[in-house]
Coordinates of C-alpha atoms in Angstrom, one line a residue:
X573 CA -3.7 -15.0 -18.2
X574 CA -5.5 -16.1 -14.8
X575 CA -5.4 -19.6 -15.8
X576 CA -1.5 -19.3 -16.5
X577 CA -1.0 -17.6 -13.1
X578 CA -3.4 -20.4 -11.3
X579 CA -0.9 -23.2 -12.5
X580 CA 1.7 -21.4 -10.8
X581 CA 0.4 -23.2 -7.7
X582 CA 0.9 -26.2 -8.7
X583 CA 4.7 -25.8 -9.7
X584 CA 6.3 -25.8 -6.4
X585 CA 4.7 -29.1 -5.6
X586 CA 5.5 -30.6 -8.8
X587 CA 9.0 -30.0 -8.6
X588 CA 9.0 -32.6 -5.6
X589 CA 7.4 -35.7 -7.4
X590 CA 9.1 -38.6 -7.7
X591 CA 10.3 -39.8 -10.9
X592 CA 9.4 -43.6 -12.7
X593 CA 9.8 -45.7 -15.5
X594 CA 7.4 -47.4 -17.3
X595 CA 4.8 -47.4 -20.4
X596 CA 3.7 -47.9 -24.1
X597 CA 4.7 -46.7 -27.6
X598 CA 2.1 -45.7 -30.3
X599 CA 2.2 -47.6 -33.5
X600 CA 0.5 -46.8 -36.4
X601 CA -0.2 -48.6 -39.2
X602 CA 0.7 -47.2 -42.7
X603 CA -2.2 -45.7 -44.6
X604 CA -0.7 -46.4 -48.0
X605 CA -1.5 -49.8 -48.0
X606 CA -4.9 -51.2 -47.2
X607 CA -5.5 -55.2 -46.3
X608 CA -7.1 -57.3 -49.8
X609 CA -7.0 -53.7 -51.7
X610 CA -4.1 -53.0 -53.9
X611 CA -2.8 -49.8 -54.2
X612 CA -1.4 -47.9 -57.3
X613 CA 1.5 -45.8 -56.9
X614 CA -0.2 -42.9 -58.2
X615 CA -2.8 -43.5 -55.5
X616 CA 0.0 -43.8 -52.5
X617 CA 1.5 -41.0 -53.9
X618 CA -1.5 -38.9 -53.8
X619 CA -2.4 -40.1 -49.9
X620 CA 1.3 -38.7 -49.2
X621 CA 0.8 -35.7 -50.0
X622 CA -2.3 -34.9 -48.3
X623 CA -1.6 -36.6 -45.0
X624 CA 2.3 -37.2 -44.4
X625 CA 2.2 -41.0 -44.7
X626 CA 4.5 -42.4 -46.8
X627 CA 4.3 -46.3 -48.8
X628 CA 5.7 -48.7 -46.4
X629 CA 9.4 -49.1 -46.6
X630 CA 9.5 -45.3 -47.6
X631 CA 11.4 -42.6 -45.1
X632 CA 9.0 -39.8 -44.1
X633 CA 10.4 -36.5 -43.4
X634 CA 9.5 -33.5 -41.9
X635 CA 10.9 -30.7 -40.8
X636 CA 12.1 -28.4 -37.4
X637 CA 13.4 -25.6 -36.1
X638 CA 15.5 -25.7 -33.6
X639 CA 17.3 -23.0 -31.3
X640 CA 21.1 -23.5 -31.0
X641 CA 21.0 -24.1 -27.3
X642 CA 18.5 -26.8 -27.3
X643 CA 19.9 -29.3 -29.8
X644 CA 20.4 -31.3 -26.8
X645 CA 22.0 -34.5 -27.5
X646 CA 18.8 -36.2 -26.0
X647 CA 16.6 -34.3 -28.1
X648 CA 19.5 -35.7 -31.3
X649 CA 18.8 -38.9 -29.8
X650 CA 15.3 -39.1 -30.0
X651 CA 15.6 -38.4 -33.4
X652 CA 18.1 -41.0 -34.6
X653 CA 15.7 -43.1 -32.9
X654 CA 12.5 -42.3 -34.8
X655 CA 14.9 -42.7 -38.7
X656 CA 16.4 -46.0 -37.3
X657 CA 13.1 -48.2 -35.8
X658 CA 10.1 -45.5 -37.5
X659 CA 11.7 -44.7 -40.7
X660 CA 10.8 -41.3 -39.8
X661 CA 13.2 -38.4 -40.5
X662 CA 13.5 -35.0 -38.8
X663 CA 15.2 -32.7 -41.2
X664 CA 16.4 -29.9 -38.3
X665 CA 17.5 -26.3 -39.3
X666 CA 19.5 -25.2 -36.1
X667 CA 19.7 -21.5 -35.4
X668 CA 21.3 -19.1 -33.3
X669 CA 19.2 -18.7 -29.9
X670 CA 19.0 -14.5 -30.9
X671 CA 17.5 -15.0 -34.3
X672 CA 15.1 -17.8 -33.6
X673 CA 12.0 -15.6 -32.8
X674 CA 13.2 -13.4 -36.1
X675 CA 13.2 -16.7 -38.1
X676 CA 10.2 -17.8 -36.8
X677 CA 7.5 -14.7 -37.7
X678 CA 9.4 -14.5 -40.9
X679 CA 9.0 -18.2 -42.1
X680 CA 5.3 -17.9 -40.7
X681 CA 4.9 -14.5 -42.6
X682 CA 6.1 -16.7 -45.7
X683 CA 3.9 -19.3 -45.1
X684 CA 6.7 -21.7 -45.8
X685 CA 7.6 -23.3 -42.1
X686 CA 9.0 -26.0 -40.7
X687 CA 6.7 -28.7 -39.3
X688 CA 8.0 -28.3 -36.2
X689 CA 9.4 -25.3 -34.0
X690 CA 11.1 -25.4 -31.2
X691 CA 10.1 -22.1 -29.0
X692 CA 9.3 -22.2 -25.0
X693 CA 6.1 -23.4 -24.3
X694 CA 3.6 -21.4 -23.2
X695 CA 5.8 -18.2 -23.8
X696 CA 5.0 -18.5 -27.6
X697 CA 1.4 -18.3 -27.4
X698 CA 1.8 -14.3 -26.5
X699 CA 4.2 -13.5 -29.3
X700 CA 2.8 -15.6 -31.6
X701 CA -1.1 -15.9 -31.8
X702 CA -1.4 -19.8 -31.4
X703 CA -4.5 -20.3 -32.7
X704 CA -3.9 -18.2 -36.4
X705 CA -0.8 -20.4 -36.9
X706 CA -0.2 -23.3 -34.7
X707 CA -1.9 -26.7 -35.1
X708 CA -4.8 -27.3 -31.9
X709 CA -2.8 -30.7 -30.1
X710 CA -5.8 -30.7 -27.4
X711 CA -7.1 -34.4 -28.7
X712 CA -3.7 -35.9 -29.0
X713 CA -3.1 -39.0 -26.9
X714 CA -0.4 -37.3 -25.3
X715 CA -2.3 -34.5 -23.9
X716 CA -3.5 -36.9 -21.8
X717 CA -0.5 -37.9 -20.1
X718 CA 1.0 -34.4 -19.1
X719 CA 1.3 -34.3 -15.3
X720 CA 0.7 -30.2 -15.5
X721 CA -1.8 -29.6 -18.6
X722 CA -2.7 -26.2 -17.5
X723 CA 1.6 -25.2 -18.1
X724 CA 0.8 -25.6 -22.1
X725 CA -3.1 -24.4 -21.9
X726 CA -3.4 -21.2 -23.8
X727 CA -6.6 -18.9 -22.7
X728 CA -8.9 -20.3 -25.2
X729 CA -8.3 -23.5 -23.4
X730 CA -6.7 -25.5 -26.2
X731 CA -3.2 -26.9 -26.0
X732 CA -1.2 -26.0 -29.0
X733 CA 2.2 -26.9 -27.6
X734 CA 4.2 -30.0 -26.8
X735 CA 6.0 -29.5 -23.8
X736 CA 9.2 -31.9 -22.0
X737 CA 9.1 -30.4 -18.7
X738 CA 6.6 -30.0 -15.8
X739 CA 8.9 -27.6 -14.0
X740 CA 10.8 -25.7 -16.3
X741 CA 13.6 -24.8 -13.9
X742 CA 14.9 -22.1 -11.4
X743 CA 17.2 -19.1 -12.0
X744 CA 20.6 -18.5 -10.0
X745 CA 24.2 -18.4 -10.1
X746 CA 25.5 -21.5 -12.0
X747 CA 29.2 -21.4 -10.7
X748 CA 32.8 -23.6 -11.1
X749 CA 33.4 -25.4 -7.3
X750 CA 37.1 -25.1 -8.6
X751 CA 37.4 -21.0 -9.7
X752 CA 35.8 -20.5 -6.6
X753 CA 38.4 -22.9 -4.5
X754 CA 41.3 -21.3 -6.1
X755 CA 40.6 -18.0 -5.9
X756 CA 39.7 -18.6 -1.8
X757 CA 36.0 -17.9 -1.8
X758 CA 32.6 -19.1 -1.1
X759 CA 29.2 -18.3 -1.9
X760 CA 28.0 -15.2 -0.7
X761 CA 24.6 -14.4 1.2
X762 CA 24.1 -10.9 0.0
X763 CA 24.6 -8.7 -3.0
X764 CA 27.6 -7.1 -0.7
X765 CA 29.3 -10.1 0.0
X766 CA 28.7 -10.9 -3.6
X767 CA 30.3 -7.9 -5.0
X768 CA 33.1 -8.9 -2.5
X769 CA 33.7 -12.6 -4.0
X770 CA 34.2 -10.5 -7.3
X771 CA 36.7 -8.6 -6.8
X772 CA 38.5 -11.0 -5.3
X773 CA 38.2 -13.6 -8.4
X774 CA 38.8 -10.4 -11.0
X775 CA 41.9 -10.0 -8.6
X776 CA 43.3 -13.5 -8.9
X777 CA 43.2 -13.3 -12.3
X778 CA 39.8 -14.6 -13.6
X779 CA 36.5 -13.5 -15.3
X780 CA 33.7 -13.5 -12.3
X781 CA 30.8 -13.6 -14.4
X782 CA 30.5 -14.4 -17.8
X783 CA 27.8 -12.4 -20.5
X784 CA 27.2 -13.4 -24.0
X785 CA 25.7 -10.9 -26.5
X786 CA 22.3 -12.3 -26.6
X787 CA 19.5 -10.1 -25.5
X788 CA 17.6 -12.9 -23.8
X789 CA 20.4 -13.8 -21.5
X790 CA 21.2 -10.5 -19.4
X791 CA 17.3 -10.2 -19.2
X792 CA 17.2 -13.5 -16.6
X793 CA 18.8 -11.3 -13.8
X794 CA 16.7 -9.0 -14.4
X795 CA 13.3 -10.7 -14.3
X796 CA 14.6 -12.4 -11.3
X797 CA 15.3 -9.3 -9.2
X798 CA 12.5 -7.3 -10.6
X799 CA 10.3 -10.0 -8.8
X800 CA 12.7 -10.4 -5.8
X801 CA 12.8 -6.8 -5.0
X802 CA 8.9 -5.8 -5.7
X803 CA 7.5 -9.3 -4.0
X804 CA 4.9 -11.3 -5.4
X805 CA 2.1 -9.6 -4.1
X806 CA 3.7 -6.2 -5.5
X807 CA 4.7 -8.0 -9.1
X808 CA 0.9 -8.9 -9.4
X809 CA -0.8 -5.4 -8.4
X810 CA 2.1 -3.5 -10.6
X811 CA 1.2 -5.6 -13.6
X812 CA -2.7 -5.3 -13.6
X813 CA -1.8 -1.4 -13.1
X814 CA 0.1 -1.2 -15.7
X815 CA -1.8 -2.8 -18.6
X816 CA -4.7 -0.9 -17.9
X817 CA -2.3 2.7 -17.9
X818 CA -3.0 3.0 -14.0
X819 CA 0.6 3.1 -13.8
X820 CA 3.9 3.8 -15.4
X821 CA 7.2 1.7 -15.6
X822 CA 8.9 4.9 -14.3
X823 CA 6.3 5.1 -11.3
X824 CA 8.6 1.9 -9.6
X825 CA 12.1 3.0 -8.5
X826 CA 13.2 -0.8 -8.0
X827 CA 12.8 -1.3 -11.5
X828 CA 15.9 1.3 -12.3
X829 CA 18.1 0.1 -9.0
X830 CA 17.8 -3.1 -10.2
X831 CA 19.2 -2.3 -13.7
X832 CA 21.8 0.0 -12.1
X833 CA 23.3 -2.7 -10.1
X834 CA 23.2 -4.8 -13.1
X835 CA 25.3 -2.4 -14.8
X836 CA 27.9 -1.7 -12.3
X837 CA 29.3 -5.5 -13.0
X838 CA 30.3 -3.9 -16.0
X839 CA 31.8 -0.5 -14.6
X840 CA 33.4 -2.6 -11.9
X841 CA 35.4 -4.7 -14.5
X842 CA 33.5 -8.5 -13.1
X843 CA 32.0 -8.6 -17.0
X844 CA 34.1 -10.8 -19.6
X845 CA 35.5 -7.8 -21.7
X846 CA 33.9 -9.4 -24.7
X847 CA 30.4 -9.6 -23.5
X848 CA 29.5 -7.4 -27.1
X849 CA 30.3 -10.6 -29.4
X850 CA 30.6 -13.5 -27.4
X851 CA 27.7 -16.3 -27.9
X852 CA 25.9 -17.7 -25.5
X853 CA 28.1 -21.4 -26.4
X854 CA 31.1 -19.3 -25.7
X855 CA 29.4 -18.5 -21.8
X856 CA 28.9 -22.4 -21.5
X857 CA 32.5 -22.8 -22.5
X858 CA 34.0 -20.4 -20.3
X859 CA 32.4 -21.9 -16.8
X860 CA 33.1 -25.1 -18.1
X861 CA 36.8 -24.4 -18.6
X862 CA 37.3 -22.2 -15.6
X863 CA 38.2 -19.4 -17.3
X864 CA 34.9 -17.5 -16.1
X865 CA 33.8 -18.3 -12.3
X866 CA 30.0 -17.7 -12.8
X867 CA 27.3 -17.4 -14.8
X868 CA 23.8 -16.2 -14.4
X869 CA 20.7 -18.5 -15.9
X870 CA 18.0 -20.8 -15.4
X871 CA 19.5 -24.5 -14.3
X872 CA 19.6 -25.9 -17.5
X873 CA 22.8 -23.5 -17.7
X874 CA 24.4 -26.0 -15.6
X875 CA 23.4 -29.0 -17.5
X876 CA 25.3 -27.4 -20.6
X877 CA 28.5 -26.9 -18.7
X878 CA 28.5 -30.4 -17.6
X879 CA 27.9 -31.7 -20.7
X880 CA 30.9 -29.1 -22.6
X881 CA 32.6 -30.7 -19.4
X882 CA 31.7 -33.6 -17.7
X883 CA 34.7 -33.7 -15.1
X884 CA 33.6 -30.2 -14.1
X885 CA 32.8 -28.9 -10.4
X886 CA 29.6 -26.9 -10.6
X887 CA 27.2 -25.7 -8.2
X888 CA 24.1 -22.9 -8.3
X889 CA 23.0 -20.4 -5.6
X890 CA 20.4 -17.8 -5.3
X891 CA 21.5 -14.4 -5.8
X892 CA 18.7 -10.8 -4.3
X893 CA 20.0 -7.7 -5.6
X894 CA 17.5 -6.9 -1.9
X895 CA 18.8 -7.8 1.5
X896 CA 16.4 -10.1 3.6
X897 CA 15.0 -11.4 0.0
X898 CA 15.7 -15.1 0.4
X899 CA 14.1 -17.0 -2.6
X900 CA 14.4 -17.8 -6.1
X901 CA 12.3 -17.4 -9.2
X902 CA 11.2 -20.3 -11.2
X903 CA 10.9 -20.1 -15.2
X904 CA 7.3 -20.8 -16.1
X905 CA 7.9 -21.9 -19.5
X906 CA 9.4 -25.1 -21.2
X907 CA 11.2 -26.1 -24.2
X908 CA 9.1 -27.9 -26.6
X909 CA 7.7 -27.4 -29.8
X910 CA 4.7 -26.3 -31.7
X911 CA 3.1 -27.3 -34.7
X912 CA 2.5 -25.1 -38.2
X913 CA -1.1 -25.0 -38.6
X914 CA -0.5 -25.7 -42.3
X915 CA 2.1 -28.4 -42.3
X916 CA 1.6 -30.8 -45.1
X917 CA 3.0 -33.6 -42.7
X918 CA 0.4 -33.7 -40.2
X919 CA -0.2 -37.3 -39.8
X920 CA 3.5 -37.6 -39.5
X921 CA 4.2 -35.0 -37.0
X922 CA 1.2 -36.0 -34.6
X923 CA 2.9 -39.8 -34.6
X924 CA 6.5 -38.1 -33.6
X925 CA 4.5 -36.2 -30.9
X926 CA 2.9 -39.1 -29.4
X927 CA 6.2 -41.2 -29.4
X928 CA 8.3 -38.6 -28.0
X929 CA 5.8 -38.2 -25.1
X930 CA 6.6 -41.9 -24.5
X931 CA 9.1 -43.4 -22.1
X932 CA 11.3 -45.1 -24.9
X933 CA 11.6 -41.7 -26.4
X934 CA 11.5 -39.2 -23.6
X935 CA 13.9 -40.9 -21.2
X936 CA 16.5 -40.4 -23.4
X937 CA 15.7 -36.4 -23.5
X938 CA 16.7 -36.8 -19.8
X939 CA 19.5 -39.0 -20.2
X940 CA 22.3 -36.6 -19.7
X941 CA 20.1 -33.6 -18.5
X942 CA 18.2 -34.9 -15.5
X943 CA 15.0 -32.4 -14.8
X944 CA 11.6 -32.8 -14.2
X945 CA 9.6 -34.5 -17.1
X946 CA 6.4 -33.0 -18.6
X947 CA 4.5 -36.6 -18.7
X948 CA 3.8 -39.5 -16.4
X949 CA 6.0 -42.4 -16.5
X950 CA 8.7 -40.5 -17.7
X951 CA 12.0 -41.0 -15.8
X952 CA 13.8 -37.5 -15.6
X953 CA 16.5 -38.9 -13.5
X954 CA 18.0 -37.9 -10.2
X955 CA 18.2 -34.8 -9.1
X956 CA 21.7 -33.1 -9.8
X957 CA 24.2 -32.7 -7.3
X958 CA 24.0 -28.6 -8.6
X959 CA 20.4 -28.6 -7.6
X960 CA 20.6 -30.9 -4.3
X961 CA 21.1 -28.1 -2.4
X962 CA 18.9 -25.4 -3.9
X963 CA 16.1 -28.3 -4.3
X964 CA 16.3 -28.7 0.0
X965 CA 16.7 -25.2 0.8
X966 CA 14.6 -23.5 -2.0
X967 CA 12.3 -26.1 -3.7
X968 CA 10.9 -28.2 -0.9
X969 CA 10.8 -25.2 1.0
X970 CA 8.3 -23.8 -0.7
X971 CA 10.7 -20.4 -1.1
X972 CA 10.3 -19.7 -4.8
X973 CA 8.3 -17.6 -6.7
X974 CA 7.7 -16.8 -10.4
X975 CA 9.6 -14.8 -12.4
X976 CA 8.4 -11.1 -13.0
X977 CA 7.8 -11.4 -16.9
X978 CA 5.3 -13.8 -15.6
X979 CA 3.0 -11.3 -14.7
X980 CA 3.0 -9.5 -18.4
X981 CA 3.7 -12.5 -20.7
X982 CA 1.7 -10.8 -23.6
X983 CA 4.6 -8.2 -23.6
X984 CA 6.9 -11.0 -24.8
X985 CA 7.6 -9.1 -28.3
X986 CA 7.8 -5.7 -27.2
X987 CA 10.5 -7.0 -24.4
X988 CA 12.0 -8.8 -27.2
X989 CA 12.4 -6.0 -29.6
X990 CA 13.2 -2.9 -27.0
X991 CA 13.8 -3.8 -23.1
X992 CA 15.7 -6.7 -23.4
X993 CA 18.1 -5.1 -26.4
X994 CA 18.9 -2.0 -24.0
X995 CA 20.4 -4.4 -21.9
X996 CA 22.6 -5.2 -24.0
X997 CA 23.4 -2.1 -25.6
X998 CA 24.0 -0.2 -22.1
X999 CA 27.1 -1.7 -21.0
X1000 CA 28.2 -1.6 -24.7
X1001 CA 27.6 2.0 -26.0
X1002 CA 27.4 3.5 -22.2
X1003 CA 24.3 5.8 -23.4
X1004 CA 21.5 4.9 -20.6
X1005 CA 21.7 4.2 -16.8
X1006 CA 18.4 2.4 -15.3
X1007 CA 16.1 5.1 -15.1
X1008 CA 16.6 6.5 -18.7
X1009 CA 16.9 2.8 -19.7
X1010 CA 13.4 2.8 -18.0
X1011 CA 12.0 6.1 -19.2
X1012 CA 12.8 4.7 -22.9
X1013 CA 10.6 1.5 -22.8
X1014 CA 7.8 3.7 -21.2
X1015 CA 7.4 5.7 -24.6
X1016 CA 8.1 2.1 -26.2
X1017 CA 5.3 0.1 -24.1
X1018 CA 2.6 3.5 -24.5
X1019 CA 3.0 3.2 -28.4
X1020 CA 3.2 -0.6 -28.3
X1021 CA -0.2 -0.6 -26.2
X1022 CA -1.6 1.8 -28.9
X1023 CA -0.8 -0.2 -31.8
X1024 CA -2.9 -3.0 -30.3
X1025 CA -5.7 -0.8 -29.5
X1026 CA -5.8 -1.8 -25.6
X1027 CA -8.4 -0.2 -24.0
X1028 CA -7.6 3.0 -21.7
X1029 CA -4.3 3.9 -24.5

């Protein structure tokens, strides 16, 4: 964990370096055919199975997981590119965001995965332990080329995860320039004011914010507040507390304000009404369309909209639940993929990997969703007009901080399974304000700490 929280650091900075152009493919030779030997096609057929490779003239294909949200048309790209000029196929199963980390523990329970998954990167490494079922990537060519190694480093100091961006993106308000025109509003400072642009958009007639019913979307306001409201210093002394049962969950009061305030968007009517079984696609939809005014979520919330819309007005602000808190939090993990540890394609998959870290491949990832690339030489485009203005005031600034689950990444599952669901089911079923909600994960996290056998439990 220290080494995750030391590359911290080096985010800010990164998120300021300028983008380029430029570099080299890798082209490997096919292993089925050897120069003045000829080859049977029981023999080629053999060498396929054991290391991916295929005869030449022969498509190759493996396969990938990949969540719903992040079947980018960049990443879609990048494969058409590989089947038309590599003769490589990517056979992708797309999922719904909610049951991806379901899917994945069962297909690795199975012991029949994909080749590739598609998970956030280094996020997976404390649900999933890396080293028991992911493929070690530290001597692949394109380890060398990441501008941020220590981002995908997991604490045994191997990189088992292929990331495609340095700085995975900041949380805020991604809103619609129009909605916020027409209903005779701007954006707000404070939560007050913010509570105030609500009601008057819920009065003119539109949704204010719009929440889907997956669990890992109300949880972004969350961890953004929880670290807004405690401070980073206060995040970091909480945490190593915590995990050694020198404190409880109910010991912080914020924790429970935070969740209450979250809640009273529902009481106050500024939640779409179907926030119980709409889908995240529907959330994208809805600020694209106008017919929701905001939406909260990491940045690349924004890129979705403008892609479901590309005539579409959008801008992003930070949003403290505290007054005086003026910064925003940063998601410390990427998109990217992992490898199965057993995948029958290996060969196969390590040449996709070291292509897509390539400029050819990896500019088109960025094409229509500029960001900040995870390798050198990449071009990750310009800057968004819906970050300009959060970049100057925020970025550059040096006025952002990382999210709270930060602090506790190896409580990824047990947020996944209890905390994050509560959330969710709150608003819905009305049960739990914030301090029961909190009271509840305490008996969750004392029997989850148990079950692992951490010391002092």
């Amino acid at each position: 964990m220290k080494k995750k929280k030391a590359a911290a650091v080096l985010l800010s900075a990164a998120m300021v370096l300028s983008l380029a152009a430029c570099g080299t493919g890798n082209d490997n030779s096919d292993k089925a055919a050897t120069a003045g030997k000829e080859v049977t096609e029981a023999q080629a057929d053999s060498e396929t199975k054991e290391t991916g490779e295929s005869k030449a003239g022969e498509t190759q294909t493996i396969t990938a997981l990949v969540q719903q949200s992040r079947n980018f048309p960049g990443l879609q790209n990048m494969i058409k590119k590989l089947e038309k000029e590599e003769n490589i196929k990517v056979d992708v199963q797309v999922v719904p965001d909610d049951e991806s980390l379901n899917m994945i523990k069962m297909k690795l329970n199975s012991g029949e995965c994909p080749d590739l998954i598609d998970y956030n990167v280094p996020a997976i490494y404390d649900i999933v332990d890396p080293a028991a079922n992911f493929a070690d990537m530290s001597g692949e060519e394109w380890v060398s080329k990441l501008k941020i190694p220590e981002n995908v480093t997991a604490d045994d100091g191997k990189v088992y995860g292929f990331p495609f961006l340095s700085v995975p993106g900041v949380h805020g308000f991604t809103y619609n320039e129009d909605v916020f025109q027409k209903c005779g509003v701007t954006v707000p400072n404070t939560w007050e004011e913010f509570l105030d642009v609500c009601q008057k958009i819920k009065d003119s007639g539109v949704t204010p914010i719009f929440m889907p019913k997956d669990t890992w979307v109300p949880q972004v306001l969350m961890t953004d507040n929880f670290a807004k409201t405690l401070g980073d210093d206060k995040v970091k002394e909480f945490s190593e507390k915590v995990m050694q049962n020198e404190a409880k969950w109910t010991d912080v009061p914020e924790f429970a304000e935070v969740i209450d305030k979250y809640l009273s968007l529902y009481e106050k009517g500024f939640i779409n009404d179907n926030f119980a079984s709409a889908t995240y696609d529907d959330a994208i939809l809805a600020v694209a369309e106008g017919k929701a005014a905001m939406h909260f979520n990491g940045d690349f919330f924004a890129a979705s909209v403008l892609e479901a819309n590309p005539d579409a007005k959008i801008g992003m602000f930070a949003m403290s639940m505290k007054d005086g808190v003026d910064v925003m939090t940063e998601n410390m993990s990427s998109a990217g993929f992992v490898v199965y540890k057993n995948s029958k394609n290996m060969d196969t998959v390590k040449k996709v990997l070291n292509l897509w870290s390539t400029p050819e491949y990896a500019d088109l990832y960025f094409a229509e969703r500029p960001a900040f690339p995870a390798f050198k030489d990449v071009n990750g485009g310009e800057v968004p007009e819906y970050l300009k203005a959060v970049n100057e005031k925020y970025i550059e600034a040096g006025k952002v901080i990382p999210e709270f689950n930060y602090s506790v990444m190896d409580l990824n599952p047990l947020f996944e399974s209890t905390l994050y669901v509560y959330y969710v089911d709150a608003p819905a079923k009305g049960n739990m304000d914030g301090k029961q909600i909190m009271e509840k994960f305490q008996g969750d996290f004392e029997q989850y700490m148990i079950d692992q056998g951490a010391e002092g439990f």
